[in-house]
Amino acid sequence: MAESYAVSQPRGFQNQIENVAIVGAAGYSGKYIVEALLRNGRQKVTAVTREGGTSQMPAGVDVKKVNYDDHEALTQALRGQDALV
């Protein structure tokens, strides 16, 4: 595989993760990941939560409430994300 550098990529190429979706963002481990990402300040953080969930997210976290059994809803919630945790 040939090496490829960011400088040789087409205009608009991003060499970093900007949008991160997190399932379980209010859970035992997830809340620490959310805090670290917010502290870093380089990523837009989206919490994917269950419909009817009552967990509170910190300021700066976009919340997408979905029915986990609805594949289309999950697909829509994850559209535009660079990473899923």
PDB file of C-alpha atoms in Angstrom:
ATOM      1  CA  MET A   1       0.000   0.000   0.000  1.00  0.00           C
ATOM      2  CA  ALA A   2       1.441   3.355  -1.021  1.00  0.00           C
ATOM      3  CA  GLU A   3       1.809   6.060   1.593  1.00  0.00           C
ATOM      4  CA  SER A   4      -0.626   8.940   1.246  1.00  0.00           C
ATOM      5  CA  TYR A   5      -0.280  12.292   2.966  1.00  0.00           C
ATOM      6  CA  ALA A   6      -2.982  14.824   3.833  1.00  0.00           C
ATOM      7  CA  VAL A   7      -1.318  17.410   1.605  1.00  0.00           C
ATOM      8  CA  SER A   8      -1.982  15.228  -1.453  1.00  0.00           C
ATOM      9  CA  GLN A   9      -5.697  14.747  -0.652  1.00  0.00           C
ATOM     10  CA  PRO A  10      -8.511  16.580  -2.481  1.00  0.00           C
ATOM     11  CA  ARG A  11      -9.810  19.944  -1.278  1.00  0.00           C
ATOM     12  CA  GLY A  12     -12.042  19.547   1.764  1.00  0.00           C
ATOM     13  CA  PHE A  13     -10.228  16.443   3.037  1.00  0.00           C
ATOM     14  CA  GLN A  14     -10.272  16.184   6.840  1.00  0.00           C
ATOM     15  CA  ASN A  15      -7.488  14.340   8.619  1.00  0.00           C
ATOM     16  CA  GLN A  16      -9.214  14.235  11.991  1.00  0.00           C
ATOM     17  CA  ILE A  17     -12.382  13.023  13.639  1.00  0.00           C
ATOM     18  CA  GLU A  18     -14.784  15.917  14.078  1.00  0.00           C
ATOM     19  CA  ASN A  19     -18.157  14.303  14.848  1.00  0.00           C
ATOM     20  CA  VAL A  20     -18.408  11.620  17.530  1.00  0.00           C
ATOM     21  CA  ALA A  21     -21.601   9.756  18.446  1.00  0.00           C
ATOM     22  CA  ILE A  22     -21.714   7.969  21.780  1.00  0.00           C
ATOM     23  CA  VAL A  23     -24.156   5.248  22.826  1.00  0.00           C
ATOM     24  CA  GLY A  24     -24.283   5.034  26.620  1.00  0.00           C
ATOM     25  CA  ALA A  25     -23.055   8.607  27.073  1.00  0.00           C
ATOM     26  CA  ALA A  26     -24.566   8.814  30.564  1.00  0.00           C
ATOM     27  CA  GLY A  27     -23.295   5.386  31.604  1.00  0.00           C
ATOM     28  CA  TYR A  28     -20.417   4.446  33.856  1.00  0.00           C
ATOM     29  CA  SER A  29     -17.705   4.785  31.190  1.00  0.00           C
ATOM     30  CA  GLY A  30     -19.545   6.933  28.663  1.00  0.00           C
ATOM     31  CA  LYS A  31     -19.795   9.972  30.917  1.00  0.00           C
ATOM     32  CA  TYR A  32     -16.005  10.122  31.237  1.00  0.00           C
ATOM     33  CA  ILE A  33     -15.577   9.838  27.475  1.00  0.00           C
ATOM     34  CA  VAL A  34     -18.074  12.662  26.953  1.00  0.00           C
ATOM     35  CA  GLU A  35     -16.291  14.845  29.510  1.00  0.00           C
ATOM     36  CA  ALA A  36     -12.910  14.222  27.857  1.00  0.00           C
ATOM     37  CA  LEU A  37     -14.214  15.027  24.384  1.00  0.00           C
ATOM     38  CA  LEU A  38     -15.873  18.224  25.596  1.00  0.00           C
ATOM     39  CA  ARG A  39     -12.723  19.246  27.451  1.00  0.00           C
ATOM     40  CA  ASN A  40     -10.685  18.603  24.284  1.00  0.00           C
ATOM     41  CA  GLY A  41     -13.026  20.902  22.378  1.00  0.00           C
ATOM     42  CA  ARG A  42     -12.154  19.539  18.932  1.00  0.00           C
ATOM     43  CA  GLN A  43     -15.154  17.279  18.392  1.00  0.00           C
ATOM     44  CA  LYS A  44     -18.894  17.779  18.175  1.00  0.00           C
ATOM     45  CA  VAL A  45     -20.382  15.203  20.552  1.00  0.00           C
ATOM     46  CA  THR A  46     -23.734  13.516  19.938  1.00  0.00           C
ATOM     47  CA  ALA A  47     -25.333  11.252  22.534  1.00  0.00           C
ATOM     48  CA  VAL A  48     -27.525   8.546  20.990  1.00  0.00           C
ATOM     49  CA  THR A  49     -30.070   7.666  23.667  1.00  0.00           C
ATOM     50  CA  ARG A  50     -33.227   5.591  23.946  1.00  0.00           C
ATOM     51  CA  GLU A  51     -36.575   7.228  23.337  1.00  0.00           C
ATOM     52  CA  GLY A  52     -38.047   8.043  26.716  1.00  0.00           C
ATOM     53  CA  GLY A  53     -34.622   8.133  28.386  1.00  0.00           C
ATOM     54  CA  THR A  54     -34.291  10.619  31.233  1.00  0.00           C
ATOM     55  CA  SER A  55     -30.518  11.024  31.438  1.00  0.00           C
ATOM     56  CA  GLN A  56     -29.256  14.587  31.457  1.00  0.00           C
ATOM     57  CA  MET A  57     -26.329  15.484  29.201  1.00  0.00           C
ATOM     58  CA  PRO A  58     -23.834  18.260  29.799  1.00  0.00           C
ATOM     59  CA  ALA A  59     -24.090  21.491  27.828  1.00  0.00           C
ATOM     60  CA  GLY A  60     -22.552  21.132  24.402  1.00  0.00           C
ATOM     61  CA  VAL A  61     -23.814  17.594  23.760  1.00  0.00           C
ATOM     62  CA  ASP A  62     -26.358  17.096  20.987  1.00  0.00           C
ATOM     63  CA  VAL A  63     -28.911  14.423  21.945  1.00  0.00           C
ATOM     64  CA  LYS A  64     -30.555  12.100  19.413  1.00  0.00           C
ATOM     65  CA  LYS A  65     -33.341  10.007  20.975  1.00  0.00           C
ATOM     66  CA  VAL A  66     -34.035   6.862  18.970  1.00  0.00           C
ATOM     67  CA  ASN A  67     -35.802   3.546  19.137  1.00  0.00           C
ATOM     68  CA  TYR A  68     -32.881   1.097  19.039  1.00  0.00           C
ATOM     69  CA  ASP A  69     -35.074  -1.444  17.223  1.00  0.00           C
ATOM     70  CA  ASP A  70     -35.687   1.024  14.366  1.00  0.00           C
ATOM     71  CA  HIS A  71     -32.747   0.632  11.987  1.00  0.00           C
ATOM     72  CA  GLU A  72     -33.768   3.674   9.912  1.00  0.00           C
ATOM     73  CA  ALA A  73     -33.875   5.870  13.041  1.00  0.00           C
ATOM     74  CA  LEU A  74     -30.410   4.660  14.049  1.00  0.00           C
ATOM     75  CA  THR A  75     -29.075   5.266  10.553  1.00  0.00           C
ATOM     76  CA  GLN A  76     -30.489   8.797  10.569  1.00  0.00           C
ATOM     77  CA  ALA A  77     -29.069   9.530  14.037  1.00  0.00           C
ATOM     78  CA  LEU A  78     -25.587   8.393  12.942  1.00  0.00           C
ATOM     79  CA  ARG A  79     -25.590  10.194   9.582  1.00  0.00           C
ATOM     80  CA  GLY A  80     -22.649  12.602   9.390  1.00  0.00           C
ATOM     81  CA  GLN A  81     -20.754  11.032  12.283  1.00  0.00           C
ATOM     82  CA  ASP A  82     -17.069  10.205  11.887  1.00  0.00           C
ATOM     83  CA  ALA A  83     -16.885   7.776  14.831  1.00  0.00           C
ATOM     84  CA  LEU A  84     -19.206   5.760  17.054  1.00  0.00           C
ATOM     85  CA  VAL A  85     -18.278   4.863  20.628  1.00  0.00           C
TER      86      VAL A  85
END
